[in-house]
Coordinates of C-alpha atoms and ligand atoms in Angstrom, one line a residue:
P1 CA 11.9 121.6 -101.2
P2 CA 8.6 120.7 -99.6
P3 CA 7.8 122.2 -96.2
M4 CA 9.0 120.2 -93.2
S5 CA 6.5 117.6 -92.2
I6 CA 5.2 118.2 -88.7
L7 CA 4.7 115.4 -86.3
E8 CA 2.9 115.8 -82.9
V9 CA 5.1 114.3 -80.2
G10 CA 3.7 114.5 -76.7
G11 CA 1.3 117.3 -77.9
V12 CA 4.2 119.3 -79.4
P13 CA 4.4 119.9 -83.1
L14 CA 7.9 118.9 -84.2
P15 CA 9.6 119.0 -87.6
I16 CA 10.2 115.3 -87.7
S17 CA 9.3 113.0 -90.6
S18 CA 7.9 109.9 -88.9
N19 CA 7.3 108.1 -85.6
E20 CA 10.1 105.7 -86.5
I21 CA 12.6 108.6 -86.9
W22 CA 11.4 110.1 -83.6
D23 CA 12.0 106.7 -82.0
K24 CA 15.6 106.8 -83.2
I25 CA 16.1 110.5 -82.1
S26 CA 14.8 109.7 -78.6
K27 CA 17.4 106.9 -78.4
F28 CA 20.2 109.3 -79.5
E29 CA 23.4 108.6 -77.6
A30 CA 24.8 111.7 -76.1
R31 CA 28.5 111.8 -75.0
P32 CA 29.6 113.2 -71.7
D33 CA 31.6 116.0 -73.4
D34 CA 28.8 117.1 -75.7
L35 CA 27.9 120.7 -75.4
I36 CA 24.2 121.2 -76.1
L37 CA 22.8 124.6 -77.2
A38 CA 19.0 124.7 -76.6
T39 CA 16.7 127.4 -77.6
Y40 CA 13.1 128.1 -78.8
P41 CA 13.4 129.1 -82.5
K42 CA 14.5 132.6 -83.2
S43 CA 16.0 133.2 -79.8
G44 CA 19.6 133.8 -81.0
T45 CA 20.6 130.2 -81.7
T46 CA 22.9 131.2 -84.6
W47 CA 24.5 134.0 -82.6
M48 CA 25.3 131.7 -79.7
Q49 CA 26.5 129.0 -82.1
E50 CA 29.1 131.5 -83.4
I51 CA 30.2 132.5 -79.9
L52 CA 30.6 128.8 -78.8
D53 CA 32.3 127.9 -82.0
M54 CA 34.8 130.8 -81.6
I55 CA 35.4 129.6 -78.0
Q56 CA 35.9 126.0 -79.0
N57 CA 38.2 126.9 -81.9
E58 CA 40.1 129.5 -79.8
G59 CA 39.2 132.3 -82.2
D60 CA 40.5 130.5 -85.3
V61 CA 38.0 132.0 -87.8
E62 CA 39.1 129.7 -90.6
K63 CA 38.2 126.6 -88.5
C64 CA 34.9 128.2 -87.7
K65 CA 34.2 128.5 -91.4
R66 CA 34.6 124.7 -92.0
A67 CA 31.1 124.3 -93.4
I68 CA 27.8 126.2 -93.5
S69 CA 26.1 126.5 -90.2
L70 CA 23.5 123.8 -90.8
D71 CA 26.1 121.1 -91.0
R72 CA 28.7 122.0 -88.5
H73 CA 26.4 122.0 -85.5
P74 CA 23.7 119.5 -86.2
F75 CA 20.3 119.6 -84.5
I76 CA 19.6 116.6 -82.5
E77 CA 16.1 116.4 -83.8
L78 CA 15.7 118.0 -87.3
T79 CA 14.8 115.9 -90.2
F80 CA 15.1 118.5 -93.0
P81 CA 13.7 117.3 -96.3
F82 CA 16.6 118.6 -98.4
K83 CA 19.5 117.0 -96.6
K84 CA 21.1 113.7 -97.5
K85 CA 21.4 112.6 -93.9
Y86 CA 19.4 113.3 -90.8
D87 CA 21.2 115.6 -88.4
F88 CA 21.4 113.0 -85.7
E89 CA 23.1 110.6 -88.2
M90 CA 25.7 113.3 -88.9
A91 CA 26.2 113.8 -85.2
L92 CA 27.0 110.1 -84.8
E93 CA 30.0 110.5 -87.1
M94 CA 31.4 113.7 -85.5
P95 CA 34.5 113.7 -83.4
S96 CA 34.3 114.9 -79.8
P97 CA 33.8 117.4 -78.4
R98 CA 30.6 117.9 -80.3
L99 CA 28.4 121.1 -80.3
L100 CA 24.8 120.0 -80.8
K101 CA 21.8 122.2 -81.2
T102 CA 18.2 121.6 -80.3
H103 CA 14.9 123.4 -80.2
L104 CA 13.3 120.6 -78.3
P105 CA 11.3 121.4 -75.1
S106 CA 13.2 120.0 -72.1
H107 CA 10.7 117.2 -71.5
L108 CA 11.4 115.7 -75.0
I109 CA 15.2 115.8 -74.8
P110 CA 16.7 112.3 -75.5
P111 CA 17.3 110.8 -72.0
S112 CA 20.9 110.1 -72.7
V113 CA 21.6 113.9 -72.5
W114 CA 20.5 113.8 -68.8
R115 CA 22.2 110.5 -68.1
Q116 CA 25.5 111.7 -69.5
N117 CA 25.1 114.9 -67.5
C118 CA 26.0 117.0 -70.6
K119 CA 26.5 120.7 -70.2
I120 CA 23.6 122.7 -71.8
I121 CA 23.4 126.4 -72.6
Y122 CA 19.8 127.6 -73.0
V123 CA 19.1 131.0 -74.6
A124 CA 15.7 132.6 -74.0
R125 CA 14.4 135.6 -75.8
N126 CA 11.4 137.7 -74.9
A127 CA 8.1 136.5 -76.3
K128 CA 7.1 139.4 -78.6
D129 CA 10.5 139.7 -80.3
C130 CA 10.6 136.0 -80.7
L131 CA 7.2 135.9 -82.2
V132 CA 7.9 138.7 -84.7
S133 CA 11.2 137.1 -85.7
Y134 CA 9.5 133.7 -86.1
Y135 CA 6.8 135.4 -88.2
H136 CA 9.3 136.9 -90.6
Y137 CA 11.2 133.6 -90.7
H138 CA 8.0 131.8 -91.8
R139 CA 7.7 134.3 -94.6
M140 CA 11.2 133.8 -95.9
T141 CA 11.7 130.1 -95.7
T142 CA 9.9 127.4 -97.7
L143 CA 10.5 125.0 -94.9
L144 CA 7.7 126.4 -92.8
P145 CA 4.1 127.2 -93.9
D146 CA 3.0 130.6 -95.0
P147 CA 2.2 132.5 -91.8
K148 CA -0.5 134.6 -93.5
S149 CA -1.0 137.8 -91.5
L150 CA 0.9 138.7 -88.3
E151 CA -2.5 138.7 -86.5
E152 CA -3.1 135.0 -87.6
F153 CA 0.4 134.0 -86.7
C154 CA 0.1 135.7 -83.3
Q155 CA -2.9 133.5 -82.5
K156 CA -1.0 130.4 -83.5
F157 CA 2.0 131.4 -81.4
M158 CA -0.2 132.1 -78.4
S159 CA -1.9 128.7 -78.7
G160 CA 1.4 126.9 -79.4
E161 CA 0.3 125.7 -82.8
V162 CA 3.7 126.4 -84.4
A163 CA 6.8 124.2 -84.9
Y164 CA 8.2 123.4 -81.5
G165 CA 5.0 124.3 -79.8
S166 CA 4.4 126.8 -77.0
W167 CA 7.1 129.4 -76.4
Y168 CA 5.6 129.8 -72.8
D169 CA 6.0 126.1 -72.0
H170 CA 9.5 126.0 -73.6
V171 CA 11.1 128.8 -71.6
K172 CA 9.3 127.7 -68.4
G173 CA 10.2 124.0 -68.9
W174 CA 13.9 124.8 -69.3
W175 CA 13.8 127.3 -66.5
A176 CA 12.6 124.5 -64.2
A177 CA 15.1 122.0 -65.6
K178 CA 18.1 124.2 -64.7
D179 CA 17.7 123.4 -61.1
K180 CA 18.3 119.8 -61.7
H181 CA 20.9 119.7 -64.4
Q182 CA 24.1 121.4 -65.7
I183 CA 22.2 124.2 -67.5
L184 CA 23.4 127.8 -68.0
Y185 CA 20.2 129.8 -68.7
L186 CA 21.0 132.9 -70.7
F187 CA 18.8 135.7 -72.1
Y188 CA 19.2 137.2 -75.6
E189 CA 18.7 140.6 -74.2
D190 CA 21.5 140.2 -71.7
V191 CA 23.9 139.1 -74.4
K192 CA 22.9 142.1 -76.5
K193 CA 23.4 144.5 -73.6
D194 CA 26.7 143.1 -72.3
P195 CA 28.2 140.5 -74.6
K196 CA 31.5 140.5 -72.7
R197 CA 29.9 139.8 -69.3
E198 CA 27.7 137.0 -70.8
T199 CA 30.6 135.4 -72.7
E200 CA 32.6 135.4 -69.4
K201 CA 29.7 133.6 -67.8
I202 CA 29.9 131.0 -70.6
L203 CA 33.6 130.6 -70.2
K204 CA 33.2 130.0 -66.4
F205 CA 30.5 127.5 -67.1
L206 CA 32.8 125.7 -69.6
E207 CA 35.7 126.0 -67.2
K208 CA 37.7 127.8 -69.8
D209 CA 40.1 130.7 -69.4
I210 CA 41.1 132.7 -72.4
P211 CA 43.2 135.9 -72.9
E212 CA 41.4 139.2 -72.9
E213 CA 42.5 139.8 -76.5
L214 CA 40.7 136.6 -77.7
L215 CA 37.6 137.5 -75.7
N216 CA 37.5 140.9 -77.5
K217 CA 38.0 139.2 -80.8
I218 CA 35.1 136.8 -80.2
I219 CA 32.8 139.7 -79.2
C220 CA 33.7 141.6 -82.3
Y221 CA 33.4 138.7 -84.7
T222 CA 30.0 137.7 -83.3
S223 CA 28.4 141.2 -83.3
F224 CA 25.3 141.6 -85.4
D225 CA 27.0 143.8 -88.0
V226 CA 29.9 141.4 -88.6
M227 CA 27.7 138.3 -88.6
K228 CA 25.3 139.9 -91.1
Q229 CA 28.2 140.1 -93.5
N230 CA 29.4 136.6 -92.9
P231 CA 27.9 134.1 -95.3
V232 CA 28.8 131.2 -93.0
A233 CA 26.7 132.8 -90.2
N234 CA 23.9 134.5 -92.1
Y235 CA 22.6 131.5 -94.1
T236 CA 22.9 133.3 -97.4
A237 CA 25.0 130.3 -98.6
L238 CA 21.7 128.3 -98.7
P239 CA 19.8 128.2 -102.0
T240 CA 17.1 130.8 -102.3
S241 CA 14.6 127.9 -102.7
I242 CA 15.1 127.3 -99.0
M243 CA 15.6 130.8 -97.6
D244 CA 14.7 133.8 -99.6
H245 CA 16.6 136.7 -97.9
P246 CA 15.2 139.5 -100.1
I247 CA 11.8 138.7 -98.6
S248 CA 13.2 139.0 -95.1
P249 CA 16.9 138.5 -94.3
F250 CA 17.7 135.8 -91.7
M251 CA 19.8 138.5 -89.9
R252 CA 16.9 140.9 -89.8
K253 CA 17.2 143.5 -87.0
G254 CA 18.6 141.8 -83.9
M255 CA 17.1 144.5 -81.7
P256 CA 15.5 143.8 -78.3
G257 CA 12.1 145.4 -77.8
D258 CA 11.4 145.7 -81.5
G259 CA 8.6 143.1 -81.5
K260 CA 5.9 145.2 -79.7
S261 CA 6.0 147.9 -82.3
F262 CA 4.5 145.5 -84.8
F263 CA 1.4 145.2 -82.6
T264 CA -1.6 147.6 -82.3
V265 CA -2.5 148.8 -78.9
A266 CA -5.4 146.3 -78.7
Q267 CA -3.2 143.4 -79.8
N268 CA -0.6 144.4 -77.2
E269 CA -3.2 144.4 -74.5
E270 CA -4.7 141.0 -75.6
F271 CA -1.2 139.5 -75.8
D272 CA -0.1 140.9 -72.4
K273 CA -3.2 139.7 -70.6
D274 CA -2.8 136.2 -72.0
Y275 CA 1.0 136.3 -71.2
Q276 CA 0.4 137.1 -67.6
K277 CA -1.9 134.1 -67.3
K278 CA 0.5 131.7 -69.0
M279 CA 3.5 132.9 -67.1
A280 CA 1.8 133.1 -63.7
G281 CA 3.4 130.9 -61.1
S282 CA 6.8 130.8 -62.7
T283 CA 9.8 132.8 -61.2
L284 CA 11.1 133.4 -64.7
T285 CA 11.1 137.0 -65.7
F286 CA 12.4 138.9 -68.8
H287 CA 14.1 142.3 -68.5
T288 CA 12.4 143.6 -71.6
E289 CA 8.9 144.7 -70.7
I290 CA 6.4 142.7 -72.7
Ligands
LIG301 P1 15.5 139.1 -85.7 O1 14.7 138.4 -86.7 O2 14.7 139.8 -84.6 O3 16.5 140.1 -86.3 P2 17.9 132.1 -84.5 O4 19.3 132.0 -84.8 O5 17.5 131.4 -83.2 O6 17.0 131.6 -85.6 O7 17.5 133.6 -84.2 C1 17.6 134.6 -85.2 C2 17.4 135.9 -84.6 O8 18.7 136.3 -83.9 C3 17.2 137.0 -85.6 O9 16.4 138.0 -84.9 C4 18.6 137.5 -85.9 O10 18.7 138.8 -86.4 C5 19.2 137.5 -84.4 N1 20.6 137.5 -84.4 C6 21.5 136.7 -85.1 N2 22.8 137.1 -84.8 C7 22.7 138.1 -84.0 C8 23.7 138.9 -83.3 N3 25.0 138.7 -83.6 N4 23.3 139.9 -82.5 C9 22.0 140.1 -82.3 N5 21.0 139.3 -82.9 C10 21.4 138.4 -83.7

């Protein structure tokens, strides 16, 4: 398939095929019982999707396997070139309660999501790990352009010239939005460190109570090692013309703090200096040192 076409919407490069389609996406009708999973790409979207799916299906693994991940939780905004229908069109046909994904920055979310007061779970991941994961993802998928060197990709990431735009604006935008809406703001690093505690937070947010045994089953089923072997979760069910896992597996390392080891001392310094500038004035902080 050809790479996704990128359209600038409000200064943000988005994988959307045309202005007409964007117009339809922004008029997307959310339902009050929709659960929205929002992330910047490579922040643990698929992982959280599995956790939420397991919660919604009460641990019924077979139900969770219904279809490959791309179809069972449609993105609000994606207009992938290889799919027969746009994701938002699939979403219209889905029974409630729907689990919808989005990588949109908070200011571009279809207004009906706010109007319907949908619950939103946002997962943020620290910048360097996100960047390195995004770089490898660009290498293995034909949907995104060739990232060239890590150095070149790093410059693009810092200036927000990548699909979904600036990581800095994304995490800060959603951080600010959480004070006005029903948003549970989680961190990838926290879920990694204490998946049980974070899943309990999710259950409280969703006003759900589940037996301890089921909670343990969810944690086990959504661990990196189990998900890596699960073709429904690891995207190996997709044709290699879309994702070429031998180049770099979708489930690559899943390790917090791994990103900075890809940078030289000078690159780390330049990145950190720029980071401080871009994040100044926000109360948002990440546990993992940058
Ligand atoms: P790495 O490339 O650093 O390994 P997304 O789903 O948003 O595209 O994010 C993909 C990243 O989440 C990849 O990071 C992937 O390995 C990681 N990931 C997926 N499932 C995970 C899990 N169960 N535990 C930890 N990390 C996971």
